[in-house]
Each structure stands twice: as structure tokens, then as C-alpha cells.
Amino acid sequence: MMLRTFTLLLLCIWLNPGMTSLVESQPELWIESNYPQAPWENITLWCKSPSRVSSKFLLLKDNSQMTWIRPPYKTFQVSFFIGALTESNTGLYRCCYWKEKGWSKPSKILELEAPGQLPKPIFWIQAETPPLPGCNVNIFCHGWLQDLVFMLFKEGYTEPVDYQVPTGTMAIFSIDNLAPENEGVYICRTHIQMLPTLWSEPSNPLKLVVAGLYPKPTLTAHPGPILAPGESLSLRCQGPIYGMTFALMRLEDLKKSFYHKKPIKNEAYFYFQDLKIQDTGHYLCFYYDGSYRGSLLSDILKIWVTDTFPKTWLLVQPSPVIQMGQNVSLRCGGLMDGVGLALYKKGEEKPLQFLDASSNTGNNSFFLKNVTYRDAGIYSCHYYLTWKTSIKMATYNTVELMVVDKPPKPSLSAWPSSVFKVGKTITLQCRVSHPVLEFSLEWEERTTFQKFSVDGDFLITDIEGQGTGTYSCSYRIEAHPNTWSHRSKPLKLVGPAGFLTWNSILNEAVRVSLTMQLASLLLLVVWIRWKCRRLRLREAWLLGTAQGVAMLFILMALLCCGLCNGALTEEIEIVMPTPKPELWAETNFPLAPWKNLTLWCRSPSGSTKEFVLLKDGTGWIATRPASEQVRAAFPLGALTHSHTGSYHCHSWEEMAVSEPSEALELVGTDILPKPVISASLPIRGQELQIRCKGWLEGLGFALYKKGEQEPVQQLGAVGREAFFTIQRMEDKDEGNYSCRTHTEMQPFKWSEPSEPLELVIKEMYPKPFFKTWASPVVTPGSRVTFNCSTSHEHMSFILYKDGNEIASSDLAWGNPGGSTAHFLIISVGIGDGGNYSCRYYDFSIWSEPSNPVELVVTEFYPKPTLLAQPGPVVLPGKNVTLRCQGIFQGMRFALLQEGTHTPLQFQSTSGTSADFLLHTVGAQDFGNYSCVYYETTMSNRGSSLSTPLMIWVTDTFPRPWLSAEPSSVVTMGQNVTLWCQGPVRGVGYILHKEGEATSMQLWGSTSNEGAFPIINISGASIGRYSCCYHPDWMSPIKIQPSNTLELIVTGLLPKPSLLVQPGPMVAPGENVTLQCQGELPDSTFVLLKEGTRQPLEQQRPSGYRADFWMPVVRDQDSGVYSCVYYLDSAPLVASNHSNSLEIWVTDKPPKPSLSAWPSTIFKLGKDITLQCRGPLPGVEFVLEHDGEEAPQQFSEDGDFVIDNLEGKGIGNYSCSYRLQAYPDIWSEPSDTLELVGAAGPVAQECTVGNIVRSTLIVVVVVALGIVLAVEWKKWPRLRTRGSETDGRDQTVVLEECNQEGEPGTTTNSPSSASQEVSVELTVPI
């Protein structure tokens, strides 16, 4: 038997902490026996944990048979009884103990051989001190049994070099003062003290090498230290001495990864033909001679074997929002060290900066100095390799660098919507993409309102309507704590009825009044019926008429209630359920998926916090936090009978749980998951698609119809679901259908059939007309209204999303005769996208489903790129292809044109791009186009819109414009960039210089402008330039040149002087003359204005001065002017700039603004600061108080402190200012600001609710007063009614009223006969 040689190198360095962490403490395994002379007669194995108590211990035999013990209490060690050693007990034993997170690393291997033999000892070495010559070395020999004799042998010696009789199971042989003669091969053997002839098998040999006698070698990797699995690697160990033996080892597993090589000259190559993931590790090498005298160790080389690069991260310091002129550090880091890094900027193909492999230690920085607006953009960093590999580049984070004079504005949104509901609050969320020190919320209706928040969330309540209004927010960053950003776009919070707030108030008022009228009329009818049943003709007719009028009023009130209900409710708000997640399965065994199955759950909502997987709808089997991709994995492993059942998943958000996903049914241990079949409503004569969802990728699909043996349709591997098409639905296609899935390779493994799907053609109304009022491609937070209409009357409507009913409108009751329904989403969220449709119905018949509207919610994925082929400029009548290039595969693309309501074209593709053909373009095709991509399985989550691409339908390119930055007049040695700007994108540019045959080219520009930098301006750069388009495709379209730009270099002649007539401040409409005086004749003068790239005007006068006349000046002519000149003999070689001259064009400076802090209401003992602000610098402010003749206060900063001693601070204030350079010109006064006391009119507030309630109270009181007045006037008339007749009639009437309800009562009064007569009369009621 060939002995396995384990060679351990003795290092004269301490193990660094990173390497010692790789070594996990092992349990100790040994043998005990009560037969010391024949231990194999009765064996007990003991397992001991090294440092902790444990609740479970496991014994392994040959990696197959397992025995585990759970002691009644936690302990350090347990025993496993073996008994007498037999052939069945022989083998390799190891043990483990249970830790908090799983089983420990196994112990060393104990080999039990045939009975009558001692166990084979194990042998290893450890450096007690750094083992250079003179160091101490400990060699360990473990014999498994106690009270053994341990012998140490060295190759070449017949006698043992050392022996020991320890009390335990292990002996330690020490070699002190290590010398070269101690090198060699060692073994260890044991025997029983009482039986010196009974020896164990020798241990594995151990080779001892003394390090540090020779210089260290170098270890390098070819092609590089980072490779993919399956690729080849060559490690070269090179030393300075020929004829040595080289050794390579991996520190993660010294015993199993030790390699020896004979040299080729002074180096050796170690080949790895088919790399695996487990080959990743820290490698080093050394060499030794024939006497085992070794060299120092090489430097450690880290080898990565991975199929995907670990993610890099990029951090901006001090902040991603930086002011111009400051320095920025972009720190890039990742898990891999010793690899180069490259900094990229979006829109530029080549890296901006590099960091080589030697400087990459896991924390590296790129520096941008003196940043300008051109440095703003999106940055990322990637690993930079100098060799080829198939490793995929992992995702990386991007950082947007903003260069501003003020931080950009944030976004403000409302959750759950911008409409208050009764008793509910709204959270305003102020968001920005970079770290923020503090957020601030402002309320436009109240200037003194301000809230602050660290996380950007503000809670708004609507108690008595106090929360409605317009809000905006801003923020400040830590790098600039005194500078607040621009304000966000305003966001309006409205009451429960949104923009119909006053309609709702009117509606409620009408409802309350009608309810009161209805109740009073009903009481009146009851009173009339109760008061008197049998009356004389006149009184009965009057009360009957009153009852009829009351009933008429009741009918009108009911009708008005119905009309009001329909008239004021114009839109139905859609209450969106939490979006339903998607459930599917994945496996790494495509031919037998049940061997290892993992269930995945994914949510379309970006706010998902956690996923829950349920089995059979009851037991919670697992929860997983949501990942960055808003999904979670639930590994099931190999399927067993306990796994069979129906699975579905939920997604958890902060305040809601989603609907369950479609149910995935596992029906057996070697059967594919049961598929799910579905279809839309079958319509006669139209195409029908039947969907079969199979849950796994790479499956085949088959569609069956009941009564037929063979499949009616079959499809190959098309993803996790397949669509079977019935081209034209007829009566013969009706029936029950089911589908099955099978593995891709034969012999097929089939799933159970799906549940049957019955297709029946029913008579239906025609489909309704369905659309959105705006574009169906929307951003989060937008307002969307769906319009569903039909020509049929008295119909009710249902709105569907992805086939599920989400809203309804019963217009048959609320608005008779109506044929339209409006469904409203007030604020669209990421999960609200999807395919919407609607239907209408009456009592028995439904309509066909409408054509679907694909609502796409953008800004979830990065925006695509839109390019035109062959180019964006097309001749009329030609074709052009627009290619939309996305990032992810399997998306659906949409092409949009500016000004159109719906997308022009849709296209689904399996790749990352889609081509849209515009056929025979004409004038109507001219305009801006953009595109978007989105996923159809998850609520149509889409990308941001691409950058618009202008398509020109013309026979001539538009003329570009050439300009210089910072100016076309520059000093010698300065850098300048010539920009060729035009409206056509995706076209190259050519720069021409007058007098030169060659041109500077810029090909394939993807922006609207081409940049031509000229560095270190010299005399050769002076000249006249022009540019033109240079399309990179063959085109007969004419090309026009740009304007001519003169590049003038200053600083070579004495500077001129610049004067203005009549003065630097003039009124609008007046004329101004700027006089530029030079020192040399025959010169050309150039007038310049600060902030403009091109000269304003050039003149060539006959003398030394040029007069630049500016007639009828306006406000925009204000600014800072200067001039230069150059000689005709040396054109464009100009003088220094003249002194700057500032001109003001104004008849009176604009009025300032006046505000009060903290409010306009005086509080007891508190002052108010009035702040006057103007648009011009260098001014003096004055504050005026109504009722005082002289100005009250003067200030240079515009702040005035007002106290309210004895009430003198109350009143109206205004302010104005004057320029310090022109003290006689005062500005207009500001708007008046009133300061009031604590009980002023501002404290008296009244809400809409109070007004409505007060109005209703007044109406009720007035109505009751009118009723009482009418009744009061009525009763005297009844009392005197007998004066018109005789007293006898009056007595009859009163007695009849008194005796009503007493039919059995008789009387002998003279009125009896009259009573009988009056009863016979016909009373028309």
C-alpha cells in the first residue's frame, strides 16, 4: 500500500489572524477498554468537545453509518459503546458535536483494523516558536488508547530516536534548537507496555524541512489569479538556485493540497487543468535540496475561482452633492484584492482612471480635483483585468455625482395617497438619492409652518380640515450644513373628495336637508291619518290635498337623492389590493427536478419586507426577508412524501399582506409539479389563447382535450409557461381541456394533468370601449383615470387587472341611462401596473372583455438607449429602424412618440433589445421618440423612459452651431473646448480649421454635441473654425456647415480702456455707447460680455478707439463688459482684457420682499424680526411704518428687530432700498406686511366644516319657525270656523271628532240624525 505523505512546512512567522480563523477547533476522539492487554475485546469510543458543552454528539463510520447521542443534559463528552472488535466493526471513525449553528468539524480519523491489532496512530507537527535554525519544534503522535508506549523513528536509523510513555492518548516529541541535521522523514509507532511485541501499524511518514536556509522564491499565476470554473491555471514557482525540488501548498488545507515538482532549471510549474470553486485559497511555495534543507516561503498568492465577480461598491466623499471648485474622492472597494480597478462614467466608453493591482488593497480612492459641471454624472467602478476570462461581471452600485451651486431638489410623495380619509393620516415622504443631514417641510398656505426630519417622513393629520394645502420640502447635507437645497415640486393634499371637495360639501348639505324634509313630511302624513278619519266634505278635502302634496314631496325627495347620488359621484376611486406575488420552482437537475427543488417567491412591490410560504393553506413553513431583487428562496431539497401538498406565498409590507400567489401543487416524489391552466372568455370567431403554467424552466408542454387520446397541441421548452392558440373559436372547439408538462429529454417524465378547463361559447354584448385619459406609460405618483363606455344603456361596469376584479360601478341605480364609468387611481404605485380591461352587464348577459390597456409604471429599472438605423435623419419615403437597447432579457418593449396618447408599437423579445420599423416615413413621423421596457409577469414594472431621439424627415441636415467654452477669447496656455452643437443625435462631427487640409473628427457621438478640446493654447491654435455633421452611414442628405468661430488669444498687447456714455446706470429704452480705447493704430476691437461665449461685436475703426453703440437697451443688457483689440498685421493675437465695466439697465430697482420671523403675531415679551430682501448686492435697506413720517430704521443686511412696547409695534410695514453707488435712486416699496397682537384677526379662524354646520343649523331653525308660524295662524281659524255655519253643525263636527274610535257608543242628542245624514255623503279623498 502506497503511504500518503503529509509534508508540513515549518514557518518562522507567526500565523496572521486571517489564517488562524480558517482553523476550526476539532473534537477529540479516543478509545477506552477494560482489557489493557487485549483492548479489542471490549471497545468504547469517547468524543469530547474542545471548548464548549453540547446537547448532541454524532459518530460517523466510513461516512455512511451514523449514530448520535442526545445526553439528558449538556456536557463536554459522551461515550459510544462498540464492544468486541469484529470484521463488521472495522473501518474509519470520526465524531462531531452540535454547535449553535450546526455540526462541528469532524475529529481526526480513527482507523480500526482487524482484531488483534492496535489502531494506527496519526502523526503531525507544530511549530512552538519560529522554526528557523535554532527554533523549537513539537511533533505530535496520537495513539487513540491510554498507557501506550510511543516510539519516534527517523528514516535511515534502525533504532528509535526518541520514545515516551504518556498518561493520556498522545505523545509530544520535542526537537530543541533545530539544526539542518534534524531534517528528514519521521514515523511514529505504539505498543502496549505489557506486550512489547504487539506493535501498531506505522503512522503516515512526515517530512521535516528546515526553512530559511535559502532565499524565498516568487510565485506567479498565469493567465491571472482570478479565473472561472473549468478554466486552466498555471502557478510558477521560481527561485535563484538550479536543481532544487519545489513544493506548493494551499493554506486552507495543508494535508490535502500539497504538491511537489521537479524543477525545470530554476523554476517549477504547477498545473490545474479544470479549476473548481474549492480550489480558491491562499497559495505559497518553497524549494529544498536533497538533504531537505528548505528556502524561505514565497509571498502568499490569493487565487480566486468564481463564475461571477463579487460586487464592487463606490462611495463619494465628502458627499455626492458637491459645489464647483471642490475636490472629490471616489473610494472603490470590493472583496478581491490584488486586482486592478477602473473608474467609469456613464456615457463614456473608456475608463477615466485606473488603479493597478499592486495598489488595490481593498480600500482605494479615485480623485477628482477642482470639479466643474462637466464632472457631474453617474460613476461606477469595475475590476480591471489584463487577461481574458469568462467570469461574469457582477452587478455594481452606481453613484451620481452632482455639481451644483445649490443641492438639487428632492422628490415629495404622499402615502398612502394625497387624499385624506376620515380619521386617517398621511405620511409625506421627502426623498433624495444621497445621504442627507436634515429634511425640512414647508406649507405654502402658512409661511410660519416648518417641520424637520432626519429620515424625510412627515406625519400630517387633517383635524377639522387643517391638513389640506400645498406642501414642498428641501434638505441640507453634512458637507454644506448652511446651504439648503432647491425646494421639491409642490404636492397638494386635498379632502376626502379630492378636487370635488365643494361638490362633496354641497352633496352632504343636500342629503341632510332632504332627509329632514322627508322625515317631517312622513310625520305630517301620519298626523293627518291619525287626527281624523271621517270629516265633512270641506275639511276632508283639505286634509286629503295636504296628504297628496306631502306624498308628492316624498317622491321628489327620493328622486333628488338618487339624482344627487349620481350627479356628484363622477369617478370611482380604485382601492388597490397589495399586489399578488409570483411563485415558481428552480432546480439544478433538469432531467429529475424532484432531486433538488427550490421555490422562489417574487413581489412586484418595491416596499416588500418579507415573504411567507404556506403549505395547504394552513401551516407557516418558512419566512424569508426580501432581497434587493424583491424575491426570496425557499429550498426544499429532495422531495419526500412530507413535501407533497399545495403551496402558495404571500408578501408582507409594512401595513398589509398581499393576496396569495397562484397555488403550486407538488403531487409526488418523482413527478413534476402539477401545472395550472387558464384562458380568457371564448368568443365565437375570435382567437383564443390557453395558458399553461408549469412552474419550472426548460419543460415541454402538451394540451389535451377530453375525449381525445393524443395531445391536440405540443410545445417545446419555452420557459415556465406556454400559450396554446386556437386560431378561430367555433362550436367544435368547445369542451374540457387540460395540460401536462414533461422533461425536455427522452424518456419523458410527465406531470399530473392540470385541473380541467371548460370552454363554452356564450352569447355576449359587444366589447366596450376602454382607454385611459392620459398615456398608459406613467411615473410613480401619477393620476390615472380609466374610461369604460358602451352604447348600451342602463349597464353596470366591472374593472379587471390581470384577470382579477378590482372595482365595479353600478350605474343602473345611481345614474339611469348612463353608459360610461370612470375608474380612478389617485397616486399610482410600482405595484399598480398591469393589464387592465373592463366589461359591462345587465341582469343576465355580459359583454365581451374590452381590449386590454397595458399600464406601465416606469422608473423601476435603468433607462434604455434608443438609436436610429441607419440614422436619425431620413429622406421622405424611406424606412428607418429604431432600436431600443435594454439591460435585461425577456422584457417587453414599447415605442412612444411625443404628442401621441398611446404607444405606437409593442414588442416582446427574449433578448435585451427590440427593433421598431417606421415604414415609408413622412412629415407626420417627424418628432421626438422614446422607448421603455418592462416585465409582464410583475405588474408591468418598467424602466425609465429613454433619452428622447429626434427623427428628422428631410433632405438636408439642420445647421449645427459652433461655440467655445469658456470663451472664444482666451489667454495663452489656457485650455478651451470647441463644442459643435446640433439637434441631431447619434451623428459624428467634423471640425475644420481655415487654411488646414485635415480635420479633427469625433465619431458616433451619442449626445447632442461634439467636444473638441484644445489643450495649452498656442499660436498654432489661433484661427477660424467651423464644423459640420459627419454621419457614419451612407446618406444622400445634404450637409450644411456651422457658423465660423474666431479663436482669439489675449495677453500679447497692452490692455485698452473701456468707458460708458452717459453712465453705468441707464433707464430701459435709452441708448448707451461703450468706448474702447487702444494704444496702437490699425486695430480691430472686440466687445465682450461676462457669461457669453462669443464676442458681442467687432469693429475696425480708423483711429485708436472704437465706439460700440447699444440702442434702446433692455434689462437683459445689464452685465459686466470688457474689450480687447488685435492688429490687422497679426489677426486674432489680441491684447489683455480691459478693466471690467458693470452696466445697470433700470429706471427703478425692483421692489424687495418683506417677511416676518417667527410670525406676524406678537407674543408676550417676544420681538419680531422683519427681513427685507432684494435682488441686487451693495444696497442699503430702509423700513417704513404707516403713520410715521420719517423712516424708522436703516440696515445693510435687511434685518429689523421690532418690539411691541405699549402696543407701538402693531401696524403695517413696508421696506425699500437704494444702491450705495447711486444713493439718490430708491427702489419701489415692498408689499405691505401687517403685524398684529395675540388677539388680532389672524387668531380668528373658521373652517369649512364650521360653516357647513352653522348653515345647516340656521336652515333648520328657520324651517321650524316657519312651520310654527303657519300652525299658529291655522288654529284660530279652526276655532272660528262655526261662525260661517250654524252652531249645530259645529257641535256635530266636534262630537264626531270626540267620538271617533268608539263605534259601540250611542247618544240621544239631537245631532244623531244629522250624523246619519253626513255619513251618507261621498267624500272625495
PDB file of C-alpha atoms in Angstrom, residues 30 64 78 112-113 185 237 488 643 674 691-692 741 822 924 951 1204 1230 1247:
ATOM      1  CA  TRP A  30     -10.168   8.171  21.651  1.00  0.00           C
ATOM      2  CA  SER A  64     -22.187   6.187   5.874  1.00  0.00           C
ATOM      3  CA  VAL A  78     -20.051  11.250  25.640  1.00  0.00           C
ATOM      4  CA  LEU A 112      -9.927   0.343  13.489  1.00  0.00           C
ATOM      5  CA  GLU A 113      -8.341  -2.589  11.646  1.00  0.00           C
ATOM      6  CA  VAL A 185      11.427  11.697   7.236  1.00  0.00           C
ATOM      7  CA  CYS A 237       7.424  28.991  -8.527  1.00  0.00           C
ATOM      8  CA  SER A 488     -39.240  69.993  -4.343  1.00  0.00           C
ATOM      9  CA  HIS A 643     -43.358  17.699   0.794  1.00  0.00           C
ATOM     10  CA  LYS A 674     -48.982  19.941 -11.301  1.00  0.00           C
ATOM     11  CA  ARG A 691     -52.170  29.447 -20.780  1.00  0.00           C
ATOM     12  CA  CYS A 692     -50.429  26.507 -19.123  1.00  0.00           C
ATOM     13  CA  THR A 741     -45.626  19.181 -18.639  1.00  0.00           C
ATOM     14  CA  HIS A 822     -64.643  56.294 -14.765  1.00  0.00           C
ATOM     15  CA  GLN A 924     -46.175  63.058 -39.672  1.00  0.00           C
ATOM     16  CA  ILE A 951     -36.246  61.792 -36.064  1.00  0.00           C
ATOM     17  CA  ASN A1204     -44.283  95.809  20.930  1.00  0.00           C
ATOM     18  CA  SER A1230     -42.291  96.195  -0.866  1.00  0.00           C
ATOM     19  CA  THR A1247     -63.155  76.124   8.826  1.00  0.00           C
TER      20      THR A1247
END
